[in-house]
PDB file of C-alpha atoms and ligand atoms in Angstrom:
ATOM      1  CA  MET A   1      47.638  -4.556 -50.102  1.00  0.00           C
ATOM      2  CA  GLU A   2      47.526  -7.980 -48.414  1.00  0.00           C
ATOM      3  CA  PHE A   3      48.070 -10.969 -50.691  1.00  0.00           C
ATOM      4  CA  VAL A   4      46.288 -14.243 -49.965  1.00  0.00           C
ATOM      5  CA  ILE A   5      47.555 -17.489 -51.449  1.00  0.00           C
ATOM      6  CA  SER A   6      44.817 -19.901 -52.574  1.00  0.00           C
ATOM      7  CA  PRO A   7      45.147 -23.678 -51.933  1.00  0.00           C
ATOM      8  CA  LYS A   8      45.696 -24.188 -55.682  1.00  0.00           C
ATOM      9  CA  GLU A   9      48.461 -21.582 -55.791  1.00  0.00           C
ATOM     10  CA  PHE A  10      50.103 -23.035 -52.686  1.00  0.00           C
ATOM     11  CA  GLN A  11      50.079 -26.443 -54.366  1.00  0.00           C
ATOM     12  CA  LEU A  12      51.751 -25.000 -57.504  1.00  0.00           C
ATOM     13  CA  PHE A  13      54.551 -23.459 -55.444  1.00  0.00           C
ATOM     14  CA  ARG A  14      54.886 -26.497 -53.241  1.00  0.00           C
ATOM     15  CA  GLU A  15      55.401 -28.824 -56.213  1.00  0.00           C
ATOM     16  CA  TYR A  16      57.730 -26.418 -57.956  1.00  0.00           C
ATOM     17  CA  ILE A  17      59.929 -25.881 -54.876  1.00  0.00           C
ATOM     18  CA  TYR A  18      60.115 -29.633 -54.283  1.00  0.00           C
ATOM     19  CA  GLU A  19      61.073 -30.300 -57.893  1.00  0.00           C
ATOM     20  CA  THR A  20      63.764 -27.612 -58.012  1.00  0.00           C
ATOM     21  CA  ALA A  21      65.343 -27.701 -54.541  1.00  0.00           C
ATOM     22  CA  GLY A  22      63.978 -30.848 -52.899  1.00  0.00           C
ATOM     23  CA  ILE A  23      62.503 -28.619 -50.185  1.00  0.00           C
ATOM     24  CA  ALA A  24      59.391 -30.313 -48.810  1.00  0.00           C
ATOM     25  CA  LEU A  25      56.717 -27.890 -47.587  1.00  0.00           C
ATOM     26  CA  SER A  26      53.923 -29.254 -45.416  1.00  0.00           C
ATOM     27  CA  ASN A  27      50.453 -27.698 -45.274  1.00  0.00           C
ATOM     28  CA  LYS A  28      51.576 -25.896 -42.136  1.00  0.00           C
ATOM     29  CA  LYS A  29      53.811 -23.691 -44.287  1.00  0.00           C
ATOM     30  CA  VAL A  30      50.995 -21.869 -46.111  1.00  0.00           C
ATOM     31  CA  SER A  31      51.424 -18.673 -44.106  1.00  0.00           C
ATOM     32  CA  LEU A  32      55.226 -18.856 -44.389  1.00  0.00           C
ATOM     33  CA  VAL A  33      55.017 -19.091 -48.199  1.00  0.00           C
ATOM     34  CA  GLN A  34      52.374 -16.361 -48.356  1.00  0.00           C
ATOM     35  CA  GLY A  35      54.353 -14.054 -46.092  1.00  0.00           C
ATOM     36  CA  ARG A  36      57.755 -14.559 -47.681  1.00  0.00           C
ATOM     37  CA  LEU A  37      56.544 -14.294 -51.279  1.00  0.00           C
ATOM     38  CA  SER A  38      54.209 -11.319 -50.751  1.00  0.00           C
ATOM     39  CA  LYS A  39      57.149  -8.937 -50.619  1.00  0.00           C
ATOM     40  CA  ARG A  40      58.344 -10.106 -54.014  1.00  0.00           C
ATOM     41  CA  LEU A  41      54.868  -9.847 -55.546  1.00  0.00           C
ATOM     42  CA  ARG A  42      54.749  -6.270 -54.362  1.00  0.00           C
ATOM     43  CA  GLN A  43      58.210  -5.481 -55.776  1.00  0.00           C
ATOM     44  CA  LEU A  44      57.274  -6.927 -59.161  1.00  0.00           C
ATOM     45  CA  GLY A  45      53.810  -5.363 -59.224  1.00  0.00           C
ATOM     46  CA  PHE A  46      51.821  -8.601 -59.401  1.00  0.00           C
ATOM     47  CA  SER A  47      48.386  -8.936 -57.859  1.00  0.00           C
ATOM     48  CA  THR A  48      48.146 -12.735 -57.537  1.00  0.00           C
ATOM     49  CA  PHE A  49      50.526 -15.583 -56.650  1.00  0.00           C
ATOM     50  CA  GLU A  50      49.595 -17.295 -59.903  1.00  0.00           C
ATOM     51  CA  GLU A  51      50.965 -14.332 -61.882  1.00  0.00           C
ATOM     52  CA  TYR A  52      54.205 -14.621 -59.937  1.00  0.00           C
ATOM     53  CA  TYR A  53      54.294 -18.377 -60.595  1.00  0.00           C
ATOM     54  CA  GLU A  54      53.972 -17.799 -64.377  1.00  0.00           C
ATOM     55  CA  TYR A  55      56.788 -15.246 -64.171  1.00  0.00           C
ATOM     56  CA  ILE A  56      59.094 -17.748 -62.415  1.00  0.00           C
ATOM     57  CA  LEU A  57      58.493 -20.286 -65.185  1.00  0.00           C
ATOM     58  CA  GLU A  58      59.629 -17.690 -67.742  1.00  0.00           C
ATOM     59  CA  ASP A  59      62.623 -16.245 -65.903  1.00  0.00           C
ATOM     60  CA  ASP A  60      65.326 -18.691 -64.751  1.00  0.00           C
ATOM     61  CA  SER A  61      66.994 -16.211 -62.439  1.00  0.00           C
ATOM     62  CA  GLU A  62      63.806 -15.725 -60.438  1.00  0.00           C
ATOM     63  CA  VAL A  63      63.883 -19.388 -59.368  1.00  0.00           C
ATOM     64  CA  TRP A  64      66.780 -18.653 -57.020  1.00  0.00           C
ATOM     65  CA  ARG A  65      65.030 -15.677 -55.480  1.00  0.00           C
ATOM     66  CA  LEU A  66      62.112 -17.959 -54.785  1.00  0.00           C
ATOM     67  CA  ILE A  67      64.296 -20.600 -53.128  1.00  0.00           C
ATOM     68  CA  ASP A  68      66.085 -17.884 -51.155  1.00  0.00           C
ATOM     69  CA  ALA A  69      62.766 -16.552 -49.919  1.00  0.00           C
ATOM     70  CA  ILE A  70      61.604 -19.988 -48.795  1.00  0.00           C
ATOM     71  CA  SER A  71      64.721 -21.432 -47.185  1.00  0.00           C
ATOM     72  CA  THR A  72      66.546 -19.418 -44.576  1.00  0.00           C
ATOM     73  CA  ASN A  73      70.163 -18.415 -45.043  1.00  0.00           C
ATOM     74  CA  VAL A  74      70.727 -17.886 -41.333  1.00  0.00           C
ATOM     75  CA  THR A  75      74.244 -18.826 -40.350  1.00  0.00           C
ATOM     76  CA  SER A  76      77.084 -17.601 -38.164  1.00  0.00           C
ATOM     77  CA  PHE A  77      80.787 -17.932 -37.502  1.00  0.00           C
ATOM     78  CA  PHE A  78      81.652 -20.993 -35.400  1.00  0.00           C
ATOM     79  CA  ARG A  79      78.027 -22.094 -35.182  1.00  0.00           C
ATOM     80  CA  GLU A  80      77.451 -25.318 -33.180  1.00  0.00           C
ATOM     81  CA  PRO A  81      80.257 -24.791 -30.594  1.00  0.00           C
ATOM     82  CA  ALA A  82      80.305 -28.443 -29.434  1.00  0.00           C
ATOM     83  CA  GLN A  83      81.369 -29.545 -32.907  1.00  0.00           C
ATOM     84  CA  TRP A  84      84.413 -27.268 -32.944  1.00  0.00           C
ATOM     85  CA  GLU A  85      85.443 -28.640 -29.562  1.00  0.00           C
ATOM     86  CA  TYR A  86      85.094 -32.159 -30.905  1.00  0.00           C
ATOM     87  CA  LEU A  87      87.075 -31.277 -34.007  1.00  0.00           C
ATOM     88  CA  LYS A  88      90.014 -30.058 -31.915  1.00  0.00           C
ATOM     89  CA  ALA A  89      90.464 -33.603 -30.595  1.00  0.00           C
ATOM     90  CA  HIS A  90      89.690 -35.116 -34.000  1.00  0.00           C
ATOM     91  CA  LEU A  91      92.553 -33.155 -35.587  1.00  0.00           C
ATOM     92  CA  GLN A  92      94.980 -35.627 -34.027  1.00  0.00           C
ATOM     93  CA  LYS A  93      93.277 -38.430 -35.969  1.00  0.00           C
ATOM     94  CA  ILE A  94      93.326 -36.346 -39.145  1.00  0.00           C
ATOM     95  CA  ARG A  95      97.064 -35.845 -38.728  1.00  0.00           C
ATOM     96  CA  GLN A  96      97.661 -39.590 -38.314  1.00  0.00           C
ATOM     97  CA  LYS A  97      95.464 -40.490 -41.288  1.00  0.00           C
ATOM     98  CA  ASN A  98      97.021 -37.909 -43.599  1.00  0.00           C
ATOM     99  CA  PRO A  99     100.808 -38.363 -43.640  1.00  0.00           C
ATOM    100  CA  LYS A 100     100.843 -36.426 -46.924  1.00  0.00           C
ATOM    101  CA  LYS A 101      99.199 -33.481 -45.164  1.00  0.00           C
ATOM    102  CA  ARG A 102      96.435 -33.174 -47.724  1.00  0.00           C
ATOM    103  CA  LEU A 103      92.996 -32.165 -46.479  1.00  0.00           C
ATOM    104  CA  ARG A 104      89.762 -31.892 -48.455  1.00  0.00           C
ATOM    105  CA  ILE A 105      86.654 -30.532 -46.737  1.00  0.00           C
ATOM    106  CA  TRP A 106      83.164 -29.862 -48.088  1.00  0.00           C
ATOM    107  CA  SER A 107      80.848 -27.239 -46.613  1.00  0.00           C
ATOM    108  CA  SER A 108      77.799 -28.397 -48.532  1.00  0.00           C
ATOM    109  CA  ALA A 109      75.174 -25.716 -47.761  1.00  0.00           C
ATOM    110  CA  CYS A 110      77.520 -22.860 -47.022  1.00  0.00           C
ATOM    111  CA  SER A 111      75.079 -19.921 -47.172  1.00  0.00           C
ATOM    112  CA  SER A 112      76.936 -16.587 -46.905  1.00  0.00           C
ATOM    113  CA  GLY A 113      80.285 -18.214 -46.148  1.00  0.00           C
ATOM    114  CA  GLU A 114      80.615 -18.058 -42.357  1.00  0.00           C
ATOM    115  CA  GLU A 115      80.804 -21.862 -42.163  1.00  0.00           C
ATOM    116  CA  PRO A 116      83.639 -22.500 -44.671  1.00  0.00           C
ATOM    117  CA  TYR A 117      85.604 -19.473 -43.421  1.00  0.00           C
ATOM    118  CA  SER A 118      85.210 -20.743 -39.844  1.00  0.00           C
ATOM    119  CA  ILE A 119      86.650 -24.085 -40.991  1.00  0.00           C
ATOM    120  CA  ALA A 120      89.654 -22.357 -42.563  1.00  0.00           C
ATOM    121  CA  ILE A 121      90.246 -20.163 -39.489  1.00  0.00           C
ATOM    122  CA  PHE A 122      89.837 -23.188 -37.211  1.00  0.00           C
ATOM    123  CA  LEU A 123      92.528 -25.081 -39.131  1.00  0.00           C
ATOM    124  CA  ALA A 124      94.871 -22.099 -39.195  1.00  0.00           C
ATOM    125  CA  GLU A 125      94.494 -21.809 -35.428  1.00  0.00           C
ATOM    126  CA  ASN A 126      94.637 -25.472 -34.477  1.00  0.00           C
ATOM    127  CA  LEU A 127      96.950 -27.280 -36.906  1.00  0.00           C
ATOM    128  CA  PRO A 128     100.425 -26.531 -35.513  1.00  0.00           C
ATOM    129  CA  ASP A 129     102.076 -27.166 -38.898  1.00  0.00           C
ATOM    130  CA  PHE A 130      99.200 -25.505 -40.782  1.00  0.00           C
ATOM    131  CA  HIS A 131     101.482 -23.945 -43.433  1.00  0.00           C
ATOM    132  CA  GLU A 132     102.762 -27.375 -44.482  1.00  0.00           C
ATOM    133  CA  TRP A 133      99.272 -28.643 -45.308  1.00  0.00           C
ATOM    134  CA  ASP A 134      97.615 -28.719 -48.709  1.00  0.00           C
ATOM    135  CA  ILE A 135      94.090 -27.654 -47.705  1.00  0.00           C
ATOM    136  CA  LYS A 136      91.111 -27.149 -49.974  1.00  0.00           C
ATOM    137  CA  ILE A 137      87.644 -26.307 -48.712  1.00  0.00           C
ATOM    138  CA  LEU A 138      84.830 -26.663 -51.220  1.00  0.00           C
ATOM    139  CA  ALA A 139      81.852 -24.500 -50.279  1.00  0.00           C
ATOM    140  CA  THR A 140      78.588 -25.012 -52.153  1.00  0.00           C
ATOM    141  CA  ASP A 141      75.024 -23.772 -51.981  1.00  0.00           C
ATOM    142  CA  ILE A 142      71.962 -23.796 -54.222  1.00  0.00           C
ATOM    143  CA  SER A 143      71.642 -20.003 -54.176  1.00  0.00           C
ATOM    144  CA  VAL A 144      73.627 -17.891 -56.631  1.00  0.00           C
ATOM    145  CA  GLU A 145      72.931 -14.713 -54.685  1.00  0.00           C
ATOM    146  CA  ILE A 146      74.125 -16.031 -51.356  1.00  0.00           C
ATOM    147  CA  LEU A 147      77.255 -17.448 -53.010  1.00  0.00           C
ATOM    148  CA  LYS A 148      78.162 -14.005 -54.376  1.00  0.00           C
ATOM    149  CA  LYS A 149      77.971 -12.664 -50.845  1.00  0.00           C
ATOM    150  CA  ALA A 150      80.015 -15.583 -49.525  1.00  0.00           C
ATOM    151  CA  GLN A 151      82.702 -15.035 -52.129  1.00  0.00           C
ATOM    152  CA  ARG A 152      83.015 -11.364 -51.218  1.00  0.00           C
ATOM    153  CA  GLY A 153      83.585 -12.371 -47.582  1.00  0.00           C
ATOM    154  CA  VAL A 154      82.620  -8.974 -46.234  1.00  0.00           C
ATOM    155  CA  TYR A 155      80.619  -8.989 -42.996  1.00  0.00           C
ATOM    156  CA  PRO A 156      78.879  -6.325 -40.931  1.00  0.00           C
ATOM    157  CA  ILE A 157      79.984  -5.795 -37.342  1.00  0.00           C
ATOM    158  CA  ARG A 158      77.002  -7.750 -35.969  1.00  0.00           C
ATOM    159  CA  ALA A 159      78.180 -10.910 -37.797  1.00  0.00           C
ATOM    160  CA  THR A 160      81.615 -10.787 -36.206  1.00  0.00           C
ATOM    161  CA  GLU A 161      80.779  -9.343 -32.785  1.00  0.00           C
ATOM    162  CA  ASN A 162      81.007 -12.727 -31.031  1.00  0.00           C
ATOM    163  CA  LEU A 163      84.453 -13.506 -32.386  1.00  0.00           C
ATOM    164  CA  PRO A 164      87.394 -12.939 -30.050  1.00  0.00           C
ATOM    165  CA  SER A 165      89.315  -9.845 -31.041  1.00  0.00           C
ATOM    166  CA  TYR A 166      92.563 -11.756 -31.680  1.00  0.00           C
ATOM    167  CA  LEU A 167      90.791 -13.706 -34.457  1.00  0.00           C
ATOM    168  CA  LEU A 168      89.480 -10.476 -35.959  1.00  0.00           C
ATOM    169  CA  VAL A 169      92.972  -9.020 -35.989  1.00  0.00           C
ATOM    170  CA  LYS A 170      94.550 -12.135 -37.504  1.00  0.00           C
ATOM    171  CA  TYR A 171      92.006 -13.174 -40.117  1.00  0.00           C
ATOM    172  CA  PHE A 172      89.948 -10.093 -41.043  1.00  0.00           C
ATOM    173  CA  VAL A 173      90.637  -6.685 -42.535  1.00  0.00           C
ATOM    174  CA  LYS A 174      88.648  -3.799 -41.079  1.00  0.00           C
ATOM    175  CA  LYS A 175      87.206  -1.505 -43.753  1.00  0.00           C
ATOM    176  CA  ARG A 176      84.424   0.901 -44.493  1.00  0.00           C
ATOM    177  CA  ASN A 177      81.762  -0.056 -47.015  1.00  0.00           C
ATOM    178  CA  GLU A 178      80.052   2.203 -49.575  1.00  0.00           C
ATOM    179  CA  ARG A 179      77.587   3.343 -46.867  1.00  0.00           C
ATOM    180  CA  ASP A 180      80.562   4.299 -44.672  1.00  0.00           C
ATOM    181  CA  GLU A 181      79.802   1.514 -42.179  1.00  0.00           C
ATOM    182  CA  ILE A 182      82.602  -0.483 -40.583  1.00  0.00           C
ATOM    183  CA  VAL A 183      82.797  -4.018 -42.012  1.00  0.00           C
ATOM    184  CA  HIS A 184      85.165  -6.947 -41.620  1.00  0.00           C
ATOM    185  CA  GLU A 185      86.546  -8.626 -44.720  1.00  0.00           C
ATOM    186  CA  ILE A 186      88.058 -12.110 -44.571  1.00  0.00           C
ATOM    187  CA  SER A 187      91.796 -11.938 -45.215  1.00  0.00           C
ATOM    188  CA  ASP A 188      93.221 -13.268 -48.478  1.00  0.00           C
ATOM    189  CA  SER A 189      95.187 -15.986 -46.652  1.00  0.00           C
ATOM    190  CA  ILE A 190      91.849 -17.507 -45.525  1.00  0.00           C
ATOM    191  CA  LYS A 191      89.898 -16.744 -48.713  1.00  0.00           C
ATOM    192  CA  LYS A 192      92.383 -18.629 -50.855  1.00  0.00           C
ATOM    193  CA  LEU A 193      91.597 -21.899 -49.036  1.00  0.00           C
ATOM    194  CA  VAL A 194      87.925 -21.781 -50.019  1.00  0.00           C
ATOM    195  CA  THR A 195      86.375 -22.392 -53.443  1.00  0.00           C
ATOM    196  CA  PHE A 196      82.718 -21.497 -53.886  1.00  0.00           C
ATOM    197  CA  ARG A 197      80.482 -23.356 -56.356  1.00  0.00           C
ATOM    198  CA  ILE A 198      76.784 -23.707 -56.962  1.00  0.00           C
ATOM    199  CA  PHE A 199      75.505 -27.205 -56.160  1.00  0.00           C
ATOM    200  CA  ASN A 200      72.048 -28.617 -55.558  1.00  0.00           C
ATOM    201  CA  LEU A 201      72.236 -31.300 -52.865  1.00  0.00           C
ATOM    202  CA  ILE A 202      69.092 -33.058 -54.047  1.00  0.00           C
ATOM    203  CA  TYR A 203      69.344 -32.893 -57.836  1.00  0.00           C
ATOM    204  CA  GLY A 204      73.080 -32.206 -58.318  1.00  0.00           C
ATOM    205  CA  ASP A 205      75.412 -34.670 -60.041  1.00  0.00           C
ATOM    206  CA  PHE A 206      77.524 -36.310 -57.339  1.00  0.00           C
ATOM    207  CA  SER A 207      79.715 -38.023 -59.947  1.00  0.00           C
ATOM    208  CA  LEU A 208      81.418 -34.592 -60.290  1.00  0.00           C
ATOM    209  CA  PHE A 209      83.248 -35.345 -57.056  1.00  0.00           C
ATOM    210  CA  SER A 210      86.004 -37.619 -58.214  1.00  0.00           C
ATOM    211  CA  ASN A 211      88.004 -37.551 -54.957  1.00  0.00           C
ATOM    212  CA  PRO A 212      86.755 -38.282 -51.462  1.00  0.00           C
ATOM    213  CA  PHE A 213      86.599 -35.723 -48.672  1.00  0.00           C
ATOM    214  CA  ASP A 214      88.118 -35.974 -45.187  1.00  0.00           C
ATOM    215  CA  LEU A 215      85.247 -34.105 -43.591  1.00  0.00           C
ATOM    216  CA  ILE A 216      81.763 -33.042 -44.730  1.00  0.00           C
ATOM    217  CA  PHE A 217      79.605 -30.328 -43.168  1.00  0.00           C
ATOM    218  CA  CYS A 218      75.919 -30.558 -44.029  1.00  0.00           C
ATOM    219  CA  ARG A 219      74.373 -28.398 -41.345  1.00  0.00           C
ATOM    220  CA  ASN A 220      70.912 -26.926 -41.007  1.00  0.00           C
ATOM    221  CA  VAL A 221      69.707 -27.776 -44.492  1.00  0.00           C
ATOM    222  CA  MET A 222      68.478 -31.375 -44.176  1.00  0.00           C
ATOM    223  CA  ILE A 223      65.545 -30.102 -42.100  1.00  0.00           C
ATOM    224  CA  TYR A 224      64.072 -28.838 -45.379  1.00  0.00           C
ATOM    225  CA  PHE A 225      64.177 -32.235 -47.083  1.00  0.00           C
ATOM    226  CA  ASP A 226      61.798 -35.161 -46.685  1.00  0.00           C
ATOM    227  CA  SER A 227      62.993 -38.428 -45.215  1.00  0.00           C
ATOM    228  CA  PRO A 228      63.688 -40.319 -48.517  1.00  0.00           C
ATOM    229  CA  SER A 229      65.675 -37.326 -49.852  1.00  0.00           C
ATOM    230  CA  GLN A 230      67.666 -37.067 -46.605  1.00  0.00           C
ATOM    231  CA  GLN A 231      68.459 -40.763 -46.679  1.00  0.00           C
ATOM    232  CA  ALA A 232      69.579 -40.669 -50.325  1.00  0.00           C
ATOM    233  CA  LEU A 233      71.719 -37.582 -49.672  1.00  0.00           C
ATOM    234  CA  VAL A 234      73.424 -39.152 -46.666  1.00  0.00           C
ATOM    235  CA  SER A 235      74.195 -42.287 -48.718  1.00  0.00           C
ATOM    236  CA  ARG A 236      75.825 -40.078 -51.345  1.00  0.00           C
ATOM    237  CA  PHE A 237      77.920 -38.446 -48.636  1.00  0.00           C
ATOM    238  CA  ALA A 238      78.874 -41.939 -47.398  1.00  0.00           C
ATOM    239  CA  LYS A 239      80.394 -42.713 -50.793  1.00  0.00           C
ATOM    240  CA  LEU A 240      82.558 -39.601 -50.552  1.00  0.00           C
ATOM    241  CA  LEU A 241      84.007 -40.369 -47.119  1.00  0.00           C
ATOM    242  CA  LYS A 242      86.427 -43.042 -45.917  1.00  0.00           C
ATOM    243  CA  SER A 243      86.028 -45.097 -42.785  1.00  0.00           C
ATOM    244  CA  GLY A 244      86.658 -42.930 -39.703  1.00  0.00           C
ATOM    245  CA  ASP A 245      85.866 -39.630 -41.460  1.00  0.00           C
ATOM    246  CA  LEU A 246      83.176 -37.334 -40.071  1.00  0.00           C
ATOM    247  CA  LEU A 247      79.866 -35.965 -41.294  1.00  0.00           C
ATOM    248  CA  LEU A 248      78.638 -32.985 -39.271  1.00  0.00           C
ATOM    249  CA  VAL A 249      74.944 -32.056 -39.341  1.00  0.00           C
ATOM    250  CA  GLY A 250      72.884 -29.370 -37.562  1.00  0.00           C
ATOM    251  CA  HIS A 251      72.044 -29.750 -33.852  1.00  0.00           C
ATOM    252  CA  SER A 252      68.381 -30.431 -34.602  1.00  0.00           C
ATOM    253  CA  GLU A 253      69.102 -32.946 -37.366  1.00  0.00           C
ATOM    254  CA  ALA A 254      69.557 -36.694 -36.899  1.00  0.00           C
ATOM    255  CA  LEU A 255      70.379 -39.487 -39.324  1.00  0.00           C
ATOM    256  CA  THR A 256      67.836 -42.120 -38.471  1.00  0.00           C
ATOM    257  CA  LYS A 257      67.916 -44.169 -41.675  1.00  0.00           C
ATOM    258  CA  ASN A 258      71.601 -44.622 -42.520  1.00  0.00           C
ATOM    259  CA  LYS A 259      72.646 -46.806 -39.614  1.00  0.00           C
ATOM    260  CA  GLU A 260      74.850 -49.072 -41.730  1.00  0.00           C
ATOM    261  CA  GLU A 261      76.846 -46.155 -43.058  1.00  0.00           C
ATOM    262  CA  PHE A 262      77.243 -43.806 -40.105  1.00  0.00           C
ATOM    263  CA  LEU A 263      77.786 -44.174 -36.380  1.00  0.00           C
ATOM    264  CA  LEU A 264      76.537 -41.426 -34.042  1.00  0.00           C
ATOM    265  CA  LEU A 265      79.505 -40.239 -31.945  1.00  0.00           C
ATOM    266  CA  GLN A 266      77.863 -37.290 -30.253  1.00  0.00           C
ATOM    267  CA  GLN A 267      74.784 -35.195 -31.065  1.00  0.00           C
ATOM    268  CA  SER A 268      75.127 -34.001 -34.694  1.00  0.00           C
ATOM    269  CA  ILE A 269      78.534 -35.699 -35.205  1.00  0.00           C
ATOM    270  CA  TYR A 270      78.625 -38.888 -37.277  1.00  0.00           C
ATOM    271  CA  GLU A 271      81.511 -41.178 -38.214  1.00  0.00           C
ATOM    272  CA  ARG A 272      81.667 -43.043 -41.506  1.00  0.00           C
ATOM    273  CA  MET A 273      81.828 -46.778 -40.687  1.00  0.00           C
TER     274      MET A 273
HETATM  275  C1  LIG B   1      70.189 -22.293 -42.801  1.00  0.00           C
HETATM  276  S1  LIG B   1      71.396 -22.222 -44.060  1.00  0.00           S
HETATM  277  C2  LIG B   1      72.677 -23.228 -43.343  1.00  0.00           C
HETATM  278  C3  LIG B   1      74.037 -22.583 -43.417  1.00  0.00           C
HETATM  279  C4  LIG B   1      75.165 -23.311 -42.677  1.00  0.00           C
HETATM  280  N1  LIG B   1      75.327 -24.657 -43.153  1.00  0.00           N
HETATM  281  C5  LIG B   1      74.941 -23.291 -41.191  1.00  0.00           C
HETATM  282  O1  LIG B   1      74.605 -24.330 -40.615  1.00  0.00           O
HETATM  283  O2  LIG B   1      75.092 -22.229 -40.586  1.00  0.00           O
HETATM  284  C6  LIG B   1      70.688 -23.322 -45.298  1.00  0.00           C
HETATM  285  C7  LIG B   1      71.291 -23.176 -46.668  1.00  0.00           C
HETATM  286  O3  LIG B   1      70.892 -24.288 -47.462  1.00  0.00           O
HETATM  287  C8  LIG B   1      70.756 -23.859 -48.791  1.00  0.00           C
HETATM  288  N2  LIG B   1      69.938 -24.854 -49.532  1.00  0.00           N
HETATM  289  C9  LIG B   1      68.600 -25.051 -49.490  1.00  0.00           C
HETATM  290  N3  LIG B   1      68.244 -26.062 -50.312  1.00  0.00           N
HETATM  291  C10 LIG B   1      69.397 -26.526 -50.876  1.00  0.00           C
HETATM  292  C11 LIG B   1      69.687 -27.570 -51.801  1.00  0.00           C
HETATM  293  N4  LIG B   1      68.714 -28.342 -52.326  1.00  0.00           N
HETATM  294  N5  LIG B   1      70.975 -27.754 -52.166  1.00  0.00           N
HETATM  295  C12 LIG B   1      71.964 -26.974 -51.651  1.00  0.00           C
HETATM  296  N6  LIG B   1      71.755 -25.993 -50.757  1.00  0.00           N
HETATM  297  C13 LIG B   1      70.485 -25.770 -50.371  1.00  0.00           C
HETATM  298  C14 LIG B   1      70.127 -22.484 -48.664  1.00  0.00           C
HETATM  299  O4  LIG B   1      70.348 -21.701 -49.822  1.00  0.00           O
HETATM  300  C15 LIG B   1      70.816 -21.941 -47.413  1.00  0.00           C
HETATM  301  O5  LIG B   1      71.923 -21.121 -47.746  1.00  0.00           O
END
């Protein structure tokens, strides 16, 4: 059976998604919402979107399935190659600025974990005195389900196929999963650098972060937010960084409104002024 979302139903979902995740859906997204939610309606045995909407209001845990269905969790190891190249040179600056060898990094929409684990592997590979550093990577996302996956750190072959084999040998453990497929699990030495937490970038309480970060990744999530929400979020990031620290965004994202706080160094790489 094909489900069709009415304008009134679309409006209900649109408002609800904006109020819970800050995700702004334009009228062009009607077919996306209809397509992505139809599967769930079918699973739950509903015949209209309104019935599903009522169900979401009653069941807290369904909210996250809804957000998961609407936003994409697509990610990959060492995504945005130009940024990693830039960071290699930036490490010198980090070393000079941190004589105590203490590094705090935030991967703020971490999805299934490839981003924060890439950060940890990158540091292990590129900081010559890596073992002397006190490194903590905070990895957050709005989705409980995706965070569970991230925490497990177990990836199918297709997620790791572009990684050089020496990295696989050093930082992953090859295993077989319950379906007898070969998977790669992040090694404990990398896992222990990353702490996963749920955090909503639009409605979360930023006063929870009592200490600043040295580096913030906020990649491929701001595209979902409207301009005022993006601007407010970037200002909150500004308060958590010191002059000279970096904010990394996705390649198709640009900070157009926060010119007094951030300087564009290179596409998708911003420096706190
Ligand atoms: C496309 S993934 C980006 C993953 C990674 N940063 C990257 O660039 O590969 C977007 C992630 O943003 C999360 N997300 C969406 N809205 C959010 C919000 N309001 N607060 C925190 N995370 C959010 C989604 O759950 C999803 O995992």
